[in-house]
XYZ file of C-alpha atoms in Angstrom:
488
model
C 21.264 -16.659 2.303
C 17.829 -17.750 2.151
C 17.721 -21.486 2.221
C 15.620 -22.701 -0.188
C 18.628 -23.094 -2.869
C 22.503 -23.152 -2.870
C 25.223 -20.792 -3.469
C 28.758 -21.859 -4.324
C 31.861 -19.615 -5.142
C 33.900 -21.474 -8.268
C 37.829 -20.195 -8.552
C 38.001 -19.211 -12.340
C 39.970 -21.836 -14.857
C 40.072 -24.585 -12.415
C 36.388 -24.143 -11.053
C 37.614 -25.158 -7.620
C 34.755 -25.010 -4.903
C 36.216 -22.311 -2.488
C 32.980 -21.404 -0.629
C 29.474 -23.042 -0.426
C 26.405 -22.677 1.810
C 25.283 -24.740 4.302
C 22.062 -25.471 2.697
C 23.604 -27.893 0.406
C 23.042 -30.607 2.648
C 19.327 -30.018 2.395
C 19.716 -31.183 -1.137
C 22.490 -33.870 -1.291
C 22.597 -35.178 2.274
C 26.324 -33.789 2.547
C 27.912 -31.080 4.230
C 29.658 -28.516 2.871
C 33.010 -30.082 4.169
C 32.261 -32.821 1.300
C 32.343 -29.966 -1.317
C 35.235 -27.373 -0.615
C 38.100 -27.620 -1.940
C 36.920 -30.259 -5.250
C 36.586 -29.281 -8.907
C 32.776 -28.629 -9.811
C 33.533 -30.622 -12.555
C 33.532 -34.007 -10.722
C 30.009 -33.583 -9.747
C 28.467 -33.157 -13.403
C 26.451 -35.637 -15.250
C 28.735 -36.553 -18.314
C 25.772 -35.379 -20.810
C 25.719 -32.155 -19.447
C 29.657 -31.431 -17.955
C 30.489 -29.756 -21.905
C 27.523 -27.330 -21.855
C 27.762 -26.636 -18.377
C 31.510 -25.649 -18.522
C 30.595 -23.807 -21.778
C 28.175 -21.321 -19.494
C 30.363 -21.020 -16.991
C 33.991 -20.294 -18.967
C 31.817 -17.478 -21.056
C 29.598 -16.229 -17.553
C 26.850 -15.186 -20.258
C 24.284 -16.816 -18.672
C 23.887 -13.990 -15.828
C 20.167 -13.670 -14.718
C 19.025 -16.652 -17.448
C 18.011 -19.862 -15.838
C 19.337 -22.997 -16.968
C 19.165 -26.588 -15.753
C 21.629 -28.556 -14.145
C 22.250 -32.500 -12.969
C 24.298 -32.637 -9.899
C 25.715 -36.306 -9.193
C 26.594 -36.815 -5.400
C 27.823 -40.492 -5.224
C 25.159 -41.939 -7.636
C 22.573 -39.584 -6.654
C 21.380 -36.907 -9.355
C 19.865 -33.529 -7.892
C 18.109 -31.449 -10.899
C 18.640 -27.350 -10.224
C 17.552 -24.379 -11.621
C 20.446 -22.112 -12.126
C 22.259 -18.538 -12.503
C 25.851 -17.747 -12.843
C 27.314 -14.370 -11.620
C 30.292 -13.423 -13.478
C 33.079 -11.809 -11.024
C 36.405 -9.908 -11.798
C 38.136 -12.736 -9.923
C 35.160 -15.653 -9.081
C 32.275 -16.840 -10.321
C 29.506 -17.032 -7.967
C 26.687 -19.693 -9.162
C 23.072 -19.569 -7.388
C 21.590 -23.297 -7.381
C 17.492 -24.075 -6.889
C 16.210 -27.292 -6.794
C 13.836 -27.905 -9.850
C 10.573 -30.276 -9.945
C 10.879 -32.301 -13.062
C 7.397 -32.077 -14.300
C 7.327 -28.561 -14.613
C 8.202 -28.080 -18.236
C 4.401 -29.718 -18.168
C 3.183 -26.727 -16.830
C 4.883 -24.373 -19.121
C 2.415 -24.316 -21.760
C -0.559 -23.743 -19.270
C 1.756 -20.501 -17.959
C 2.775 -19.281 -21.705
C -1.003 -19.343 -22.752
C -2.625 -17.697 -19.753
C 0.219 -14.740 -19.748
C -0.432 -14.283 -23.377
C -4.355 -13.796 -22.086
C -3.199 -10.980 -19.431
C -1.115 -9.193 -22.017
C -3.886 -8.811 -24.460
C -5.437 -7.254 -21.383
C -3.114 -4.842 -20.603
C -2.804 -4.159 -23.541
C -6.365 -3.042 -23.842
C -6.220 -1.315 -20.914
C -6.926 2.832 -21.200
C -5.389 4.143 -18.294
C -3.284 3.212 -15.414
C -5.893 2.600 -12.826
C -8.125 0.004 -15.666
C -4.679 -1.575 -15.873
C -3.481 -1.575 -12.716
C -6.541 -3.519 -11.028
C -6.079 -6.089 -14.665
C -2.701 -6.761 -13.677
C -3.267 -7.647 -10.073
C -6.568 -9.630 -10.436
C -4.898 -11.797 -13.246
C -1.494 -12.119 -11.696
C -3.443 -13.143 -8.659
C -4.902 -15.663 -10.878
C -1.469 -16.920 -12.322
C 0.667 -17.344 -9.440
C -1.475 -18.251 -6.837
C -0.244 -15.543 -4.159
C -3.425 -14.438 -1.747
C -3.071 -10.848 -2.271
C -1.467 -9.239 -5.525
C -0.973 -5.266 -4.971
C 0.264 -2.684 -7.768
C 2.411 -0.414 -5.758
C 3.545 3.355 -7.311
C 6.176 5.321 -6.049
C 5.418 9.416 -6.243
C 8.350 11.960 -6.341
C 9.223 11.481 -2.574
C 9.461 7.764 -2.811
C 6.155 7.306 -0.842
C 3.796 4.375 -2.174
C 0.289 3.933 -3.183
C -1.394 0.865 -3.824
C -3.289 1.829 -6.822
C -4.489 -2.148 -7.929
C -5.075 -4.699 -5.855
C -6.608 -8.183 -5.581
C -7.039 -10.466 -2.464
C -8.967 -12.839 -0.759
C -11.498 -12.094 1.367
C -10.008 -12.444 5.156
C -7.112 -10.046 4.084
C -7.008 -6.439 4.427
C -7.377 -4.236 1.903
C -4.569 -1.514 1.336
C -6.411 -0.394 -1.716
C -5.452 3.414 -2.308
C -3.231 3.686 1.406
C 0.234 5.304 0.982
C 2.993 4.091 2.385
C 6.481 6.242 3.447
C 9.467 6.266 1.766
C 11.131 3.866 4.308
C 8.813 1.603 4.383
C 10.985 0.294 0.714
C 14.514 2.343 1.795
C 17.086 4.198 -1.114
C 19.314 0.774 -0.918
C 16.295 -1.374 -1.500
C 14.999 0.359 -4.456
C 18.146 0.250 -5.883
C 19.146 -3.801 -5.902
C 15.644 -4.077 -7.777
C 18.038 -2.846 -10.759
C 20.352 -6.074 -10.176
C 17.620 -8.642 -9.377
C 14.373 -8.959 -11.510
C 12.327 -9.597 -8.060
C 12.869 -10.373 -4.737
C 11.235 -13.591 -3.274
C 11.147 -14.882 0.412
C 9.353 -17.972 0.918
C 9.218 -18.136 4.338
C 9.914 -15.209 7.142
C 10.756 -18.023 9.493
C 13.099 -19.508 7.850
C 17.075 -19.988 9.091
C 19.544 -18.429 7.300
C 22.359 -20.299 5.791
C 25.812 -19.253 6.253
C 28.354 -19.366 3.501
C 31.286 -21.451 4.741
C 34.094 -20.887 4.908
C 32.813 -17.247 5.887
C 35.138 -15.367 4.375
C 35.391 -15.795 1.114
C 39.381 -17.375 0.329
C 39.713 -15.832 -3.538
C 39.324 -12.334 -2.550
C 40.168 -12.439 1.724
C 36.446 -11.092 1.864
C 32.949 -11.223 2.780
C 31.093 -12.253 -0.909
C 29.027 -9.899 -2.316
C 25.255 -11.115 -2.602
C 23.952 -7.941 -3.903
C 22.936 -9.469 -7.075
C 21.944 -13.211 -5.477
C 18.448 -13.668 -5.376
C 18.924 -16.094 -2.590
C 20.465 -13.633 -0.251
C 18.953 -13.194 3.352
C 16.281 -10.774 4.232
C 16.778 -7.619 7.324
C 15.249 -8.924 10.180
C 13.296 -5.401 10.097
C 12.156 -6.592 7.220
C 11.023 -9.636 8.715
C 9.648 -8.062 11.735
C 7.484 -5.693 9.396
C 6.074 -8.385 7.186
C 5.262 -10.735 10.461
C 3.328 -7.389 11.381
C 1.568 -7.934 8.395
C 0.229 -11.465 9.208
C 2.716 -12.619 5.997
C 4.665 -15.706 5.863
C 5.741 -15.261 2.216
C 5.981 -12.055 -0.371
C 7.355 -11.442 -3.649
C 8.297 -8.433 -5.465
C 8.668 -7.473 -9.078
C 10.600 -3.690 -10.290
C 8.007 -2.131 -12.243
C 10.952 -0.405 -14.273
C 9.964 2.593 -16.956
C 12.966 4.662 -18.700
C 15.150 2.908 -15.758
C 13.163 5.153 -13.601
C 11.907 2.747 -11.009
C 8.414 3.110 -11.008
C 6.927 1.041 -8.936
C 6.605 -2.637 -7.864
C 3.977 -5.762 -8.205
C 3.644 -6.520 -4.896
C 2.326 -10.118 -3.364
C 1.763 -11.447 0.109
C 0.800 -14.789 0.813
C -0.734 -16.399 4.434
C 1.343 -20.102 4.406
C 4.854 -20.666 2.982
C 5.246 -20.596 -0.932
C 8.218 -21.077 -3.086
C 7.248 -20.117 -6.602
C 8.559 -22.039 -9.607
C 11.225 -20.715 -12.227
C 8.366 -20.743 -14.542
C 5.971 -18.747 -12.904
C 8.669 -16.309 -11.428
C 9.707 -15.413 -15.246
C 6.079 -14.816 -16.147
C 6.177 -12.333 -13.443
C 9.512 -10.635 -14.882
C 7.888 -10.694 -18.246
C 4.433 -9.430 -17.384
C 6.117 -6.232 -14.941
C 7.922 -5.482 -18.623
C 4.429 -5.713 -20.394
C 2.769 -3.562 -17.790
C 5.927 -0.729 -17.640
C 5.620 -0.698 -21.425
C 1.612 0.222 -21.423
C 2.146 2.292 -18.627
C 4.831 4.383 -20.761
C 2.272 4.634 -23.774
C -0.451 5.541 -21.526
C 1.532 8.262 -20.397
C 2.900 9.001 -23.491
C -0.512 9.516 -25.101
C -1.876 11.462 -22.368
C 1.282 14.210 -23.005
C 0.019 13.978 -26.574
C -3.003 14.883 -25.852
C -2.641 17.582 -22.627
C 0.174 18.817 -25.726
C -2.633 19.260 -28.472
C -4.930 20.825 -25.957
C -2.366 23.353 -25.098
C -1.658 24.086 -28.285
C -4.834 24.725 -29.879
C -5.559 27.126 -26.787
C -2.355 29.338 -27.135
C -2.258 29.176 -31.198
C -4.645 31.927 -31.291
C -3.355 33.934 -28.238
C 0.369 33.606 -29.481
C -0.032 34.574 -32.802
C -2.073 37.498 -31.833
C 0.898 38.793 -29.529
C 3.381 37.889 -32.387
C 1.471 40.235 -35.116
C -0.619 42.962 -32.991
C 0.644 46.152 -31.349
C -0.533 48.182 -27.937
C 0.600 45.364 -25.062
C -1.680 46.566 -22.588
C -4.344 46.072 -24.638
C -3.619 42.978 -25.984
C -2.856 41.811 -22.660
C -6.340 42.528 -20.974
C -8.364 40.921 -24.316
C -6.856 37.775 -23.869
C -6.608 37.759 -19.999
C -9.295 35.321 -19.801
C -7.828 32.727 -22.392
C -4.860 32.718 -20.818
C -6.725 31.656 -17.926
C -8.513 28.965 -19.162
C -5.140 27.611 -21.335
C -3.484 27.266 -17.322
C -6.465 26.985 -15.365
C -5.646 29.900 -13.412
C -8.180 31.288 -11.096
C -6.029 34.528 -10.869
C -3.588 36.423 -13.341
C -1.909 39.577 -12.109
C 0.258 41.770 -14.727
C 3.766 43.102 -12.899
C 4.939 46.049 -15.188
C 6.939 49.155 -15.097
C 6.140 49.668 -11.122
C 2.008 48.846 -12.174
C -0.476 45.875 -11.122
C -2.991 44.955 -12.820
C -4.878 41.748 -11.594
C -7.293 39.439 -13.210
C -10.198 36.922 -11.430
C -9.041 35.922 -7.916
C -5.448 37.374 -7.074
C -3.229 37.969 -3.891
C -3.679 41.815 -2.966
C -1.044 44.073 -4.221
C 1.100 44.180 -1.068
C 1.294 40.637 -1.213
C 1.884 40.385 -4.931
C 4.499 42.900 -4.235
C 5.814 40.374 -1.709
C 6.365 37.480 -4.541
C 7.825 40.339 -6.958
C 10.668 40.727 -4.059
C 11.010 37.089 -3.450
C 11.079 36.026 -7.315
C 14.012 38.703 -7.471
C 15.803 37.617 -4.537
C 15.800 34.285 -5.878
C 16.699 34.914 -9.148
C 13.740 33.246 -10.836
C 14.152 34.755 -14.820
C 12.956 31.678 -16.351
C 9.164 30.265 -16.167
C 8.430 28.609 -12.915
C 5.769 26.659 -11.412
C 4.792 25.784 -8.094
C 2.131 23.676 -6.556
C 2.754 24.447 -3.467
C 4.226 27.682 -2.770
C 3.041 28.410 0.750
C 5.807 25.809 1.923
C 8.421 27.688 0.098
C 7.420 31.027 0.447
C 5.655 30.954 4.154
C 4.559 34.799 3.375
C 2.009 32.995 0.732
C 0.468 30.980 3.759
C -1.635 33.930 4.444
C -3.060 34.098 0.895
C -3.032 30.254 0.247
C -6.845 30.705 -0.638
C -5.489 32.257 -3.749
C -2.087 31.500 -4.383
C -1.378 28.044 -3.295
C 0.005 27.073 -6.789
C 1.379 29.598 -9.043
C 2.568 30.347 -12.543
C 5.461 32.803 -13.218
C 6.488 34.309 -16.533
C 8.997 36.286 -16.754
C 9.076 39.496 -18.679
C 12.351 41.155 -17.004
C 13.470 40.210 -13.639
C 15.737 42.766 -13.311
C 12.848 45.313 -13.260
C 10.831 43.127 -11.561
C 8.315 42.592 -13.902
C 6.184 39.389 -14.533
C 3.030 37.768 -15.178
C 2.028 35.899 -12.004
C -0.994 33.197 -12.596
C -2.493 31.773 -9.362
C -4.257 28.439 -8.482
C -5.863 28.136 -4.873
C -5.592 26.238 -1.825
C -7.186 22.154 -2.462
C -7.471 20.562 0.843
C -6.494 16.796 0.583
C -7.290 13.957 2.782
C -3.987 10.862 2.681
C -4.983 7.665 3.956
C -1.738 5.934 4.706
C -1.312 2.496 6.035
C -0.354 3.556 9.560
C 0.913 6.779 11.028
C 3.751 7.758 8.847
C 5.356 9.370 11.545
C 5.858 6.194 13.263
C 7.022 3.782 10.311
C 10.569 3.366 12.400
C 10.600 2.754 15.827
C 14.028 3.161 18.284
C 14.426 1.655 21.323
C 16.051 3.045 24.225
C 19.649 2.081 23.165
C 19.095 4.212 20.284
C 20.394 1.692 17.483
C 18.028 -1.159 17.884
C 14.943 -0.453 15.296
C 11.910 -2.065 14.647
C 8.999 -1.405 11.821
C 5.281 0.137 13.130
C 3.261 -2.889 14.012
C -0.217 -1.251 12.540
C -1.634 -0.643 9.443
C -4.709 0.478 10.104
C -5.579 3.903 8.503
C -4.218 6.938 9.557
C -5.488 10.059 7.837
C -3.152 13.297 7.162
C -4.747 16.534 5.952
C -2.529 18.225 3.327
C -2.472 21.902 3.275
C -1.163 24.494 0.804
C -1.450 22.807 -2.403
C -2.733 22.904 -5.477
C -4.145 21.099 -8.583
C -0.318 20.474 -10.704
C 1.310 22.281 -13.152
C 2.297 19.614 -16.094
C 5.570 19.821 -18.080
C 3.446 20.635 -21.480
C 2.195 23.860 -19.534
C 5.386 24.867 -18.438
C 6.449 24.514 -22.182
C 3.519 26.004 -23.358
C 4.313 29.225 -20.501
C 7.668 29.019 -22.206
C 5.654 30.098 -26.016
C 3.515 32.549 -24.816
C 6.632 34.513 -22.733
C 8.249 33.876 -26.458
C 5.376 36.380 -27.723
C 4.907 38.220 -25.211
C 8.205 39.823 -25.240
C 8.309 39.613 -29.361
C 5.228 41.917 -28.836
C 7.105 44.536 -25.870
C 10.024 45.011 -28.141
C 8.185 45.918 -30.720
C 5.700 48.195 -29.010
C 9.008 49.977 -27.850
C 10.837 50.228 -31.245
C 7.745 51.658 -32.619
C 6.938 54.237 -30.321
C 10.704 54.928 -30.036
């Protein structure tokens, strides 16, 4: 573990001490020899041993912080501290505690209740995300705050950020996936942050190693003490950062993304200021949701009011064809499509800027071959379909309805090629580093910018469009049956 506070492994009933770590003689002068193999009880304070016990017999005081008095021969040490309920243990995470912070509380409670009213008034992610890092900043004292998202690949931006002056800015860089691996991002759902004080610190071993109850190494997943990858060490010393924090920025337990803070010298942050940090990533997740949640509302009335009219002119009017080419260009505008190209009965008809009909013939072959007989959406088709690569100047995104599938007919709206620069922090390709023996790995060693040109993409297709597709293929085909029943 990290040694800046204590872990001890208590046998359940007779809270025997069965495992400790070594740092405990940072904070009582003893070894763990002293410790194993005594009742946990011996070394309360008699005001506290009945609540203490009280915690620890009902283990419902996982994550929550409480205080406890530690008396080592005379001596009372004041910790901060968290009890992990196991099937056969329970595993109890000690931090020393300075007794004047409770002074400090109110000073904490009234400035977070300041940067919530200002997330709160934030009115849209970007406004909030530079609030929350200035004022965080502010509040905990770290040199450089970042607010870090996560996109669909697990690659990071840094979207807020504030710093002091002699550090570099990583203001809008993306980072790769493994820069913050699949088993990292998932222990931010069992710890509320992750804190290391000090990259240069020495680890303290659990003794005995093996832990006696279970004839096994003791599982630290959920220990906010527990030690740090020396590739993670290696890639924040690359950094020029002695200590960093994180907090799970944690939305519809979708991991999101993180508050992120560096710091030049060695800092242990206090209970106090750590909670504000775990209630604050709640306050921002929660705006962020009703930000996005309002923006849906509104790309969803938008929609709506542009289809109302074209829907319910399909659901009540006869002669497809004709409907079809009179409201061609609201259709359009509804998707903003450059491009719309009718696929019917063996005929083309294209609208505004479209593939040519070989090539459209091309997607009719691969939309059959793959089955595709609901509405789909792609942003960037060229890299599934590597046919499209020759006409990504039109069809670098693309919208298709369905009308049958089986006789290869569709409506096919197009969105062209945007070129887009990426700054990442470093070359992405180089974010893990082998050396010759082929297991040994260490992290890049720059940051400076690397830029990557992204090809064969398009402005996005939204969920409410794909919804709103969904509709109009509703009254589209209300419209062909009918056209057929009639004339039949």
């Amino acid at each position: 573990i990290q040694p800046h506070g204590v872990i001890l492994v208590l046998t359940k009933g007779d809270y025997q001490i069965a495992q400790i770590s070594e740092s405990i003689l940072n904070f009582t002068g003893k070894n763990c020899e002293f410790f194993l193999g005594k009742d946990f009880r011996h070394f309360l304070s008699k005001q506290e041993t009945e609540e203490v016990l009280a915690r620890l017999s009902t283990g419902q005081e996982n994550k929550t912080y409480f205080e406890i008095t530690l008396v080592i021969e005379e001596r009372e040490v004041l910790f901060s501290a968290i009890i992990h309920p196991k099937p056969m243990f329970l595993l109890l995470e000690l931090e020393p505690v300075d007794k004047d912070t409770f002074s400090s509380f109110n000073r904490i409670y009234q400035q977070v209740k300041t940067v919530m009213s200002q997330i709160s008034d934030s009115k849209n992610v970007l406004d909030l995300s530079n609030v929350a890092a200035r004022e965080i900043k502010n509040i905990s004292g770290f040199d450089k705050v970042m607010i870090y998202r996560f996109d669909k690949d697990w690659n990071g931006e840094v979207i807020g950020e504030a710093k002091e002056e002699d550090m570099d800015s990583y203001l809008f860089l993306r980072f790769p996936a493994s820069d913050i691996p699949r088993q990292a991002r998932e222990l931010y759902f069992k710890n509320p942050y992750r804190l290391i004080p000090d990259i240069h610190y020495q680890p303290s071993r659990l003794i005995p190693v093996i832990n006696p109850v279970i004839n096994a190494f003791t599982d630290l997943s959920e220990s906010n003490l527990r030690g740090v990858t020396n590739v993670h060490l290696e890639y924040l010393g690359n950094m020029i950062i002695i200590a960093s924090m994180s907090v799970p920025i944690i939305i519809e337990n979708k991991l999101w993304g993180l508050i992120s803070c560096h710091h030049k010298i060695p800092n242990v942050l206090s209970h106090e200021l750590r909670s504000a940090m775990e209630l604050l990533a709640v306050s921002i997740g929660t705006k962020i949701s009703s930000i996005s949640y309002n923006e849906q509302l509104q790309l969803k009335d938008k929609l709506s009011n542009g289809i109302n009219s074209i829907v319910e002119k399909f659901y009540t009017g006869k002669g497809f064809d004709t409907l079809f080419d009179e409201q061609v260009d609201e259709i359009k505008t509804v998707f903003e499509l450059s491009g719309l190209s009718l696929v019917m009965n063996g005929n083309i008809k294209a609208y505004g800027k479209c593939p040519s009909v070989s090539q459209i013939k091309d997607i009719v072959i691969w939309l059959q071959l793959h089955k595709i007989d609901e509405v789909y959406t792609s942003e960037n088709f060229p890299a599934i379909f590597a046919i499209a690569q020759e006409f990504k100047d039109t069809c670098s995104g693309i919208l298709v309805i369905p009308l049958s599938s089986r006789k290869g007919d569709y409506i096919l709206g197009y969105k062209p090629e945007i070129v887009e620069t990426i700054k990442w922090g470093g070359n992405p390709n180089e974010a893990i580093n082998f050396e010759l023996d082929g297991k040994t790995y260490h992290p890049r060693n720059s940051f400076s910018i690397w830029k990557e040109t992204v090809r064969f993409t398009s402005q996005p297709f939204y969920q409410a469009q794909k919804e709103t597709a969904e509709r109009l293929r509703t009254a589209l085909m209300e419209c062909i049956i009918r056209d057929k029943y009639e004339v039949s």
